[in-house]
Structure formats: C-alpha cells, structure tokens
Coordinates of N, CA and C in Angstrom, one line a residue:
X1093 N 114.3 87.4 96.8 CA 113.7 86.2 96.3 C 114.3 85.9 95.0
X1094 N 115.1 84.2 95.1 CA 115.7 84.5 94.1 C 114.5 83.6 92.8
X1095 N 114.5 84.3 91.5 CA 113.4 83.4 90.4 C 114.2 82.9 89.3
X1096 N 113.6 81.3 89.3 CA 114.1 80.6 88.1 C 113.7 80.6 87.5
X1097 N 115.0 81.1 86.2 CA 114.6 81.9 85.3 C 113.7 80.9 84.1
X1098 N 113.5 79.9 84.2 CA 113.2 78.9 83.5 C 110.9 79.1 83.9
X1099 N 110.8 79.7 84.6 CA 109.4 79.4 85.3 C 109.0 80.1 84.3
X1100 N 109.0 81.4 84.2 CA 107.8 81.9 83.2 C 107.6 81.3 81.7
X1101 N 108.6 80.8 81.6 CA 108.7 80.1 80.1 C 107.6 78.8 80.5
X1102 N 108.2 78.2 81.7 CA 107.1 76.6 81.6 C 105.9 76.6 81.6
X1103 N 105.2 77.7 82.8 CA 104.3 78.1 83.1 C 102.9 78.1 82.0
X1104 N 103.7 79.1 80.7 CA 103.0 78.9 79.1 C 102.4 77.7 78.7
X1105 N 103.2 76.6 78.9 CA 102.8 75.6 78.4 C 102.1 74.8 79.3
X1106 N 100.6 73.8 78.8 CA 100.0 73.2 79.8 C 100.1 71.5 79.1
X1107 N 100.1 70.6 80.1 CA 99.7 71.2 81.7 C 100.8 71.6 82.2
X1108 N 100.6 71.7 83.6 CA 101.9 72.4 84.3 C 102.0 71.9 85.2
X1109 N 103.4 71.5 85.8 CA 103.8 70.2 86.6 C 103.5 71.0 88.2
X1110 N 103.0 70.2 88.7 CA 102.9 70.3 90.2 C 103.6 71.1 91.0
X1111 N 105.3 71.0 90.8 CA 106.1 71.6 91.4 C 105.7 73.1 91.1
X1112 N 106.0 73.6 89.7 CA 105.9 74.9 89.5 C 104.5 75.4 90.1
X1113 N 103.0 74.7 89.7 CA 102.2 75.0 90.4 C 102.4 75.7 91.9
X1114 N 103.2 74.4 92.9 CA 103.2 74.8 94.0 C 104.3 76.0 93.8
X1115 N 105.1 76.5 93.3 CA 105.6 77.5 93.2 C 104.9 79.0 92.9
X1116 N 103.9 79.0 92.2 CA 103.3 79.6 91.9 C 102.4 80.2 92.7
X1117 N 101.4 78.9 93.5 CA 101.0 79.0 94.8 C 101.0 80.2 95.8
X1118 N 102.9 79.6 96.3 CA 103.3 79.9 96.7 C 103.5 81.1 96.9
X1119 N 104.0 81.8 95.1 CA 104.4 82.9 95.6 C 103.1 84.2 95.2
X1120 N 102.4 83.8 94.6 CA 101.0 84.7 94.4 C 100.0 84.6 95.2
X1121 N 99.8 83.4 95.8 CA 98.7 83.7 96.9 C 98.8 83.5 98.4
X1122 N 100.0 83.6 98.8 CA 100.4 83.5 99.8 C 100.7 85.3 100.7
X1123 N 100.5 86.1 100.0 CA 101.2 87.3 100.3 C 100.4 87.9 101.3
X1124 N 98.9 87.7 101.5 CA 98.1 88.4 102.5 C 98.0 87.3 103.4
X1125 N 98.1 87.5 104.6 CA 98.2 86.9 105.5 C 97.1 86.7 106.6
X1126 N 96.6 88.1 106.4 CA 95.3 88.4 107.3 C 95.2 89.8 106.8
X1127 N 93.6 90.1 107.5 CA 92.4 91.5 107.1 C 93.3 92.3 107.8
X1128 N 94.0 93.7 107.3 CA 94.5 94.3 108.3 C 93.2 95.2 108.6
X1129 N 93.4 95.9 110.2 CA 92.4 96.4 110.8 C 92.1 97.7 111.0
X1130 N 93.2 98.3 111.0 CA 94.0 99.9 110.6 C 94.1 100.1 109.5
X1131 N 93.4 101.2 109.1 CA 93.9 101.9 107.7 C 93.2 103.5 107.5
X1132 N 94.2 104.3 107.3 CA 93.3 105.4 106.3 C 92.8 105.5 104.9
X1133 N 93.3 105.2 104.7 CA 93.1 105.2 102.8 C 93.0 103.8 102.2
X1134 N 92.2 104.1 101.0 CA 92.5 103.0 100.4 C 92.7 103.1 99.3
X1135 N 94.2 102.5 98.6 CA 94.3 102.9 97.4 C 94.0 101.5 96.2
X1136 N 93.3 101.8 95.4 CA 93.3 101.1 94.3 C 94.0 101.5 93.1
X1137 N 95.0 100.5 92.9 CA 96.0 100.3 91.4 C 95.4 100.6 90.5
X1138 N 95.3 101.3 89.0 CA 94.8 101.1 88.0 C 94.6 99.8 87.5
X1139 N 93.7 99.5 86.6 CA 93.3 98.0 85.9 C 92.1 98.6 85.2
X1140 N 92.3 97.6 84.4 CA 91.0 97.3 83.0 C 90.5 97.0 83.6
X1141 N 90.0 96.2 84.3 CA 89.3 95.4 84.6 C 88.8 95.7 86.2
X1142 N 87.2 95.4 86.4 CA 86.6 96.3 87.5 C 86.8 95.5 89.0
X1143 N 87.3 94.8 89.0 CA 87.6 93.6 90.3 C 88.7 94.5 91.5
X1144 N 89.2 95.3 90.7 CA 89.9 96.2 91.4 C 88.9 97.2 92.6
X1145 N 88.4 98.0 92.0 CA 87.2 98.5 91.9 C 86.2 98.5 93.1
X1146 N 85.7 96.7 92.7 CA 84.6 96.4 93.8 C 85.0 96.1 94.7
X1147 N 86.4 95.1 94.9 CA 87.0 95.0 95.8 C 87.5 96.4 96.9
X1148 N 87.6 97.5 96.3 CA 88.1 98.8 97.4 C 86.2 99.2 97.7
X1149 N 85.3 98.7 97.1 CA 83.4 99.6 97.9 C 83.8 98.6 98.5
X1150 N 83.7 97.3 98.4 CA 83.5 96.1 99.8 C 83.9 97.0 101.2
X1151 N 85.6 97.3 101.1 CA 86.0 97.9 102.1 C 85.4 98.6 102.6
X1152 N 85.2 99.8 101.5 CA 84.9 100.9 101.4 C 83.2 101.1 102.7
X1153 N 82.5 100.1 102.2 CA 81.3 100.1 102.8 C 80.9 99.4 104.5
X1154 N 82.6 98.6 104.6 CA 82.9 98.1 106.0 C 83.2 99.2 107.0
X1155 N 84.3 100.2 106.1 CA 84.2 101.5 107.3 C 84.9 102.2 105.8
X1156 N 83.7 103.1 106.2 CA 83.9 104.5 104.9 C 85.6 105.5 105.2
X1157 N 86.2 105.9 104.2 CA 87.4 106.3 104.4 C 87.8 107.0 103.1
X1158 N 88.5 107.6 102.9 CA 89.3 108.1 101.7 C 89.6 106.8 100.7
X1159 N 89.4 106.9 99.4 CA 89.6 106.3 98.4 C 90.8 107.2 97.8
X1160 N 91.9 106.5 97.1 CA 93.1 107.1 96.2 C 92.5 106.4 95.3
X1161 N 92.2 106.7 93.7 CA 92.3 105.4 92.4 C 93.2 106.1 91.7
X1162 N 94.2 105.1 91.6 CA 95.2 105.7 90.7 C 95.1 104.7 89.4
X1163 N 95.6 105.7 87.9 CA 95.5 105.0 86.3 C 95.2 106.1 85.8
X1164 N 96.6 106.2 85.1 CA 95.9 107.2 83.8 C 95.9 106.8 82.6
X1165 N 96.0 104.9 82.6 CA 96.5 104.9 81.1 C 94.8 104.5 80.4
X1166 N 94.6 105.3 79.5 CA 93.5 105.1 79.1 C 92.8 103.8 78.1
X1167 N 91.5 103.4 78.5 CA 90.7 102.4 78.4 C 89.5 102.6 77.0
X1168 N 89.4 101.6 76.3 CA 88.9 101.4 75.2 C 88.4 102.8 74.3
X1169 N 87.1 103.1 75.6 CA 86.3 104.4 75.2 C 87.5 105.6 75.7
X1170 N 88.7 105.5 76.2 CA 89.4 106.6 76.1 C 88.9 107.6 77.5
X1171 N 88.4 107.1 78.3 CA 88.7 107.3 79.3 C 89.7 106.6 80.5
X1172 N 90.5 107.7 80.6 CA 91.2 107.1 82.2 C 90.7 105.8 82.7
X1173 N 91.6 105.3 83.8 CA 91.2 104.2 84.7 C 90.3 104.4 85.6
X1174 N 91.2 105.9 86.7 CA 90.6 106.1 87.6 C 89.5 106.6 87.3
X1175 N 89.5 107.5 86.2 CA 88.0 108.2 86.5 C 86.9 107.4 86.0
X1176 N 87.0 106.2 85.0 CA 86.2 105.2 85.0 C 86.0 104.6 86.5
X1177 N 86.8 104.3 87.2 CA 86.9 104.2 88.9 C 86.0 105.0 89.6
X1178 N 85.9 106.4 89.4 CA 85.3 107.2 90.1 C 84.2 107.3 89.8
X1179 N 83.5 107.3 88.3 CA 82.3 107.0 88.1 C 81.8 105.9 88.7
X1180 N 81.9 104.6 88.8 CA 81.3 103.6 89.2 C 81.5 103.9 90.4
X1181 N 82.3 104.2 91.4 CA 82.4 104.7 92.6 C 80.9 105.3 93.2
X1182 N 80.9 106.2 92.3 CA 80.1 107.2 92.7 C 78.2 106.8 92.0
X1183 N 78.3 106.2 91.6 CA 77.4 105.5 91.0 C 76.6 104.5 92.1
X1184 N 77.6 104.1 92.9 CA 77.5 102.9 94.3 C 77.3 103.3 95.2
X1185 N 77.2 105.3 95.6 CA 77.1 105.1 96.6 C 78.1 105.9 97.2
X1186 N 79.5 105.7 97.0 CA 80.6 106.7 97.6 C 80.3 107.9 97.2
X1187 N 80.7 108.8 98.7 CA 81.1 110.3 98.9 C 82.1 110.9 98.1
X1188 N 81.8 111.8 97.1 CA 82.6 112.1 95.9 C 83.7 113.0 96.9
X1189 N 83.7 113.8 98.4 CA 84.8 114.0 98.8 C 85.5 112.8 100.0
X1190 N 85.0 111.6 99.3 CA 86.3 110.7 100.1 C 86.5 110.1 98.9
X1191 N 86.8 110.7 97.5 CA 87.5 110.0 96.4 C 88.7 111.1 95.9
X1192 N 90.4 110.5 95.8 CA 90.9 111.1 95.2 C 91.3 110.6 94.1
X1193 N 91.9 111.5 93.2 CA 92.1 110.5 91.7 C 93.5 111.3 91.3
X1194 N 94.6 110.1 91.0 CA 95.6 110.4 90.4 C 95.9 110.0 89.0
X1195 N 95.9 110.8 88.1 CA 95.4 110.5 86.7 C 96.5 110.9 85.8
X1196 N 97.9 110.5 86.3 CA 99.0 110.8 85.3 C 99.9 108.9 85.3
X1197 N 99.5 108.3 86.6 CA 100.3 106.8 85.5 C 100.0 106.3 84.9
X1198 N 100.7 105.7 84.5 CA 100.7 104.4 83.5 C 101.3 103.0 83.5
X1199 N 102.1 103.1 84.9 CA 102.5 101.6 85.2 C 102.7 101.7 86.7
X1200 N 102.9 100.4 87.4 CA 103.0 100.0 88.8 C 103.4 101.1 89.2
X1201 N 104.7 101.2 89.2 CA 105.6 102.1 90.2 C 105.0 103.2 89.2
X1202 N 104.7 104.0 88.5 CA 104.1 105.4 88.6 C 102.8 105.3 89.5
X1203 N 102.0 104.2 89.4 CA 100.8 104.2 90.2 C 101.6 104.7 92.0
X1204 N 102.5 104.0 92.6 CA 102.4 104.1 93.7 C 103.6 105.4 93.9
X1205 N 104.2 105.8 93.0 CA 105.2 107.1 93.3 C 104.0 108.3 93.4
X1206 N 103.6 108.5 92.0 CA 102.6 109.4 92.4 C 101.4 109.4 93.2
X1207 N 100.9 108.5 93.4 CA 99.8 108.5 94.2 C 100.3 108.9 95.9
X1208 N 101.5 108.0 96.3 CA 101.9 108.6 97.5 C 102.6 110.2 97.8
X1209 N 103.0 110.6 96.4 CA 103.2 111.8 95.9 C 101.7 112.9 96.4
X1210 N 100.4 112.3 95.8 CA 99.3 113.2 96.2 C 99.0 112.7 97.6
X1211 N 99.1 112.1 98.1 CA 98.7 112.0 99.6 C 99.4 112.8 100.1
X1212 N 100.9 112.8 100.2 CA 101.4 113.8 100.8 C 101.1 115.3 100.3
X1213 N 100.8 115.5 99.2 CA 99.6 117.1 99.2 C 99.1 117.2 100.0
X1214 N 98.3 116.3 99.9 CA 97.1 116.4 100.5 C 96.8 116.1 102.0
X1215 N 98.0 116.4 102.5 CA 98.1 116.4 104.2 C 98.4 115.0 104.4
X1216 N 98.1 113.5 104.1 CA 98.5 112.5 104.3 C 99.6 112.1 104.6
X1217 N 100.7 112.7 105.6 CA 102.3 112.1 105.7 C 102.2 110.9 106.3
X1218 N 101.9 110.6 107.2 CA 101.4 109.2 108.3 C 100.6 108.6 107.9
X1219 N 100.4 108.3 107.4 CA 99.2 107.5 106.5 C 99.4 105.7 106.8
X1220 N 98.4 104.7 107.1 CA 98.5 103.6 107.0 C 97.0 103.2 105.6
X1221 N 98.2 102.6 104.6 CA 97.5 103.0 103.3 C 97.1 101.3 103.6
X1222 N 96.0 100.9 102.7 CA 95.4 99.9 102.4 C 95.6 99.7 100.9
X1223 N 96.6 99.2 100.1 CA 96.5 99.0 98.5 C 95.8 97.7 98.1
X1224 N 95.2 98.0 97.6 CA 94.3 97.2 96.7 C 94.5 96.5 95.2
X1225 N 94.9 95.3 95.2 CA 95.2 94.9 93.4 C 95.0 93.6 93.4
X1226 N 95.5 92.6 92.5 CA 95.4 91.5 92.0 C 96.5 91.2 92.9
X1227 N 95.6 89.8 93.4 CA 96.7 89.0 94.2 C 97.9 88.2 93.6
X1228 N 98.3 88.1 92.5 CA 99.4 87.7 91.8 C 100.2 89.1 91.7
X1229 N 100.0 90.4 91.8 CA 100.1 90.9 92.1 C 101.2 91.4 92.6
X1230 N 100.8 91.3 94.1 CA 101.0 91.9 95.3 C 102.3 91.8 95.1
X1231 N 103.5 90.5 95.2 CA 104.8 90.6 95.3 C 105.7 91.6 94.6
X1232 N 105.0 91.8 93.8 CA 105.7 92.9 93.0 C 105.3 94.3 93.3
X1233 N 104.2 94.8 94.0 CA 103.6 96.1 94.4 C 104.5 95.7 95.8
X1234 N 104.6 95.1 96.7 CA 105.4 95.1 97.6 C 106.2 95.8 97.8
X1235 N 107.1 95.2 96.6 CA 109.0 95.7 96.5 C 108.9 96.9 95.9
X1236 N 108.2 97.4 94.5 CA 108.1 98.4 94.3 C 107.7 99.5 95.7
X1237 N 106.9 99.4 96.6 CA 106.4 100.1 97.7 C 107.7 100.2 98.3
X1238 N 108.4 99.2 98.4 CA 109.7 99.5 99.7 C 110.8 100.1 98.7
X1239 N 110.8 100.2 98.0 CA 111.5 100.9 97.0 C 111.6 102.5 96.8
X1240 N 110.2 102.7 96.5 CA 109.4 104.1 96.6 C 109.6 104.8 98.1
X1241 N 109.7 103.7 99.0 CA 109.5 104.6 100.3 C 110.7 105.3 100.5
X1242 N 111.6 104.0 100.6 CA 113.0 104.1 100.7 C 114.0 105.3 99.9
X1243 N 113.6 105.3 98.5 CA 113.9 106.5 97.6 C 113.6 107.7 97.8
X1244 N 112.1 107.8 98.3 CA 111.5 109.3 98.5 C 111.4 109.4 100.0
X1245 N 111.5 108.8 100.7 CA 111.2 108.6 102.4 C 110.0 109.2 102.7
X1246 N 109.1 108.5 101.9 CA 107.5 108.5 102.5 C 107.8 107.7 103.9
X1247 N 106.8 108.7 104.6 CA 106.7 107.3 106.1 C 105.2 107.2 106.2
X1248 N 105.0 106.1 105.4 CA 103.6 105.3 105.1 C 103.8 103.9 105.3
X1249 N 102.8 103.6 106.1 CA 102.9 101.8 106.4 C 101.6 101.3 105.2
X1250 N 101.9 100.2 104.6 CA 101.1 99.9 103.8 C 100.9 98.5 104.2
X1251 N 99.6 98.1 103.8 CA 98.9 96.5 103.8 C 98.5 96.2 102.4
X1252 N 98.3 94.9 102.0 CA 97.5 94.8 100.6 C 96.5 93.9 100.7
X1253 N 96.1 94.6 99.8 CA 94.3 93.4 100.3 C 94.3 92.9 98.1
X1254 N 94.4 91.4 98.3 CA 93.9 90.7 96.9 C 92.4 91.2 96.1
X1255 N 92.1 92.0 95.2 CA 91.4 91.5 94.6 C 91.1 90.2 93.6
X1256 N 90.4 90.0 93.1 CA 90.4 88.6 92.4 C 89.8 88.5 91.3
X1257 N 89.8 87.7 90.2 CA 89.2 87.5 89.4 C 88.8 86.0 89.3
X1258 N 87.5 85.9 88.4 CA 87.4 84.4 88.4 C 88.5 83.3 88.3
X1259 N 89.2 83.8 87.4 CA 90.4 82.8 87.1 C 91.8 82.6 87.8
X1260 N 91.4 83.4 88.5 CA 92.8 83.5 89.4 C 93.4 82.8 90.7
X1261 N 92.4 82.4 90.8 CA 92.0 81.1 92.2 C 93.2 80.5 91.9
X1262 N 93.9 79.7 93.4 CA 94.9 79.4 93.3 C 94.6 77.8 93.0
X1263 N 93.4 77.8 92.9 CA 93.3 76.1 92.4 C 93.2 76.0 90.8
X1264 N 93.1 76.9 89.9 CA 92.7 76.9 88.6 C 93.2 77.3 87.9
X1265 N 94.3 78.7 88.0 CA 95.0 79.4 87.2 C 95.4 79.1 86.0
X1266 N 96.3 78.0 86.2 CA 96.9 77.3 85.3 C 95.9 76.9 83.9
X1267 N 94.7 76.8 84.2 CA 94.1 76.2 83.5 C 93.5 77.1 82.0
X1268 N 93.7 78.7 82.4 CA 93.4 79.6 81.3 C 94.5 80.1 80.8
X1269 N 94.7 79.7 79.6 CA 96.3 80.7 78.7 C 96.5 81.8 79.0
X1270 N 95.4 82.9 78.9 CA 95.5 84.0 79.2 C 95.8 84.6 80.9
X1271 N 95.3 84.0 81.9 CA 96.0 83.8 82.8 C 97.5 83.2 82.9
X1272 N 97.6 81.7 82.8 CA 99.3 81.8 82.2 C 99.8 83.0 82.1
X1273 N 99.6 83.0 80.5 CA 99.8 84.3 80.2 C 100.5 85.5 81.1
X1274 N 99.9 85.9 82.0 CA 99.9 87.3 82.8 C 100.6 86.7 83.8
X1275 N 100.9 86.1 84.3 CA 101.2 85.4 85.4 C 103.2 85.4 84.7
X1276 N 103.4 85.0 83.8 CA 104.5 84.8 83.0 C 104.9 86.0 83.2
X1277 N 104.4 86.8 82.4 CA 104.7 88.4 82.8 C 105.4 88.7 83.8
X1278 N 104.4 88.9 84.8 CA 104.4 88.9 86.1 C 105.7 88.6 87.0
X1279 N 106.3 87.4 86.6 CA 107.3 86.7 86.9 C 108.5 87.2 87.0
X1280 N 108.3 87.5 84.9 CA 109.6 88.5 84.2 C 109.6 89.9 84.9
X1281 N 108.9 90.3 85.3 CA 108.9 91.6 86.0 C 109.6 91.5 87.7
X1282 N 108.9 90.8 88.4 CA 109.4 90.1 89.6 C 110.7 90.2 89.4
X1283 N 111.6 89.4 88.3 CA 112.6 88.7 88.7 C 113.6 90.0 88.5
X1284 N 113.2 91.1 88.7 CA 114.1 92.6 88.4 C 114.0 93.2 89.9
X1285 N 113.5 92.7 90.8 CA 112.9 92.7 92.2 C 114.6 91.9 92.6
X1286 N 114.9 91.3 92.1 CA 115.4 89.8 92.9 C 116.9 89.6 92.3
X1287 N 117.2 90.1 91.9 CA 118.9 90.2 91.6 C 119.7 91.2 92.9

C-alpha cells in the first residue's frame, strides 16, 4: 500500500477535505469485513485505554475461550496494561485460568512477537487467534502479524476484530485533534509497512 506522504501532515489541520477523509475511511475502517466464526484465543493489544478490554468480555462472553492480554508498558498508577486487563477481567466474571498475560512489551510488534512467543509455550502452535485493537489500528497490526509469522514461522491464522472508541467513528474522527492527532501517527508508522 503505497502512502502519501503528504496525508499525515493534512490530516492535523481542520477541516479536512473530503478526499483525504475518504482516504482515511478507507483505509481504517474498512479492514474487518465480517465476525470471524473460528477462533481459539483471543488476544488483546495493550492500550491505556479500556475499549480494548471490553471489547475481548463481549467476545469473551459469546463463547468463553482463552484470553492473551498483552502490555507491559506501564499506566499512570504504575501498573502494567495487561494486568490492569486482568483485573477488570476478572472482576467481570472471566475464569482466571482462561487468562494469559504477557507482560514484557511495549510496542505493537513486541505485543504480537511475544505474545505469539507464549502461545507457543503454552502448547498453542495451530492456533486461530482472534486480535483485538483499535480499528484504525488494524492495518498496521496486520503487516506487523505477516511479518512476525513470516520471520519466526508461527503457523497461526489470525482475524481482527475493531474495538472502538467514541471518537473514532468513521463519520467523526476528523472532528477531534487528538484523534487527528493519533491517526497522523498511525499513518507515519504505516507508511514503513509500504515501501
């Protein structure tokens, strides 16, 4: 996917022209296609923020399964991601042995090296993983995933399922800086995907 290099920059500034909008659209909320129906695991990404979270109990409580929460980069009070993840987990309701926790990353691809790293401990070689993150997201957990497989030759099929946040809607985004914001990011990171 090739990215112009000019988008994250425009993006910042509002309003923001239609075109880029639909580009944006395009390439952040377009990525899930459908509920996949198969899955062992479900891994949730690290994040500050708990949308991650409730989005893997939703699943979780559609048909109970192994939880991965990966994040080790630690949150205000200084605890981890995940195990802020596992408390509320466990606070909801989930079986503390269908939660595993990988508590050494600190960015995407450490989230998904190591975490596919402990699956395979943990007897998981065949695994059809369900990852869980932000739907702007996804394109970049994608590549990173086919990257990781490819490099370590995990043979794991993976699906992604959007979590969301208020602001993230593909009709609104534009409209909070701080969304901008992350989205911009996002882009600059992508476009290391695409050369």
């Amino acid at each position: 996917m090739k990215m112009n290099s000019n988008l994250s920059e425009r993006i910042l500034k509002y309003p923001v022209c239609k075109k880029d909008k639909e580009v944006i659209n395009s390439l952040f909320f377009s990525s899930v296609k459908k509920f996949p129906k198969c899955f062992d695991v479900i891994m949730v990404l690290g994040s500050r923020r708990k949308n991650r979270i409730l989005t893997a109990l939703r699943l979780y409580f559609l048909k109970p399964m192994i939880i991965l929460l990966s994040g080790g980069a630690k949150l205000n009070d200084q605890i981890k991601e995940c195990y802020r993840d596992l408390e509320y987990a466990i606070a909801h309701g989930v079986k503390k042995n269908h939660i595993i926790c990988e508590d050494q990353s600190l960015n995407t691809y450490q989230n998904i090296l190591y975490s596919f790293h402990l699956l395979r401990e943990r007897g998981y070689i065949f695994s059809k993983i369900l990852i869980v993150t932000s739907d702007y997201h996804i394109p970049r957990v994608q590549a990173i995933v086919e990257q990781v497989i490819q490099d370590y030759h995990f043979h794991y099929e993976c699906s992604y399922f959007p979590s969301r946040s208020r602001h993230q809607y593909a009709g609104g985004w534009f409209l909070y800086p701080t969304v901008r914001q992350e989205f911009s990011e996002e882009i600059d990171k992508l476009s290391h995907f695409s050369n």
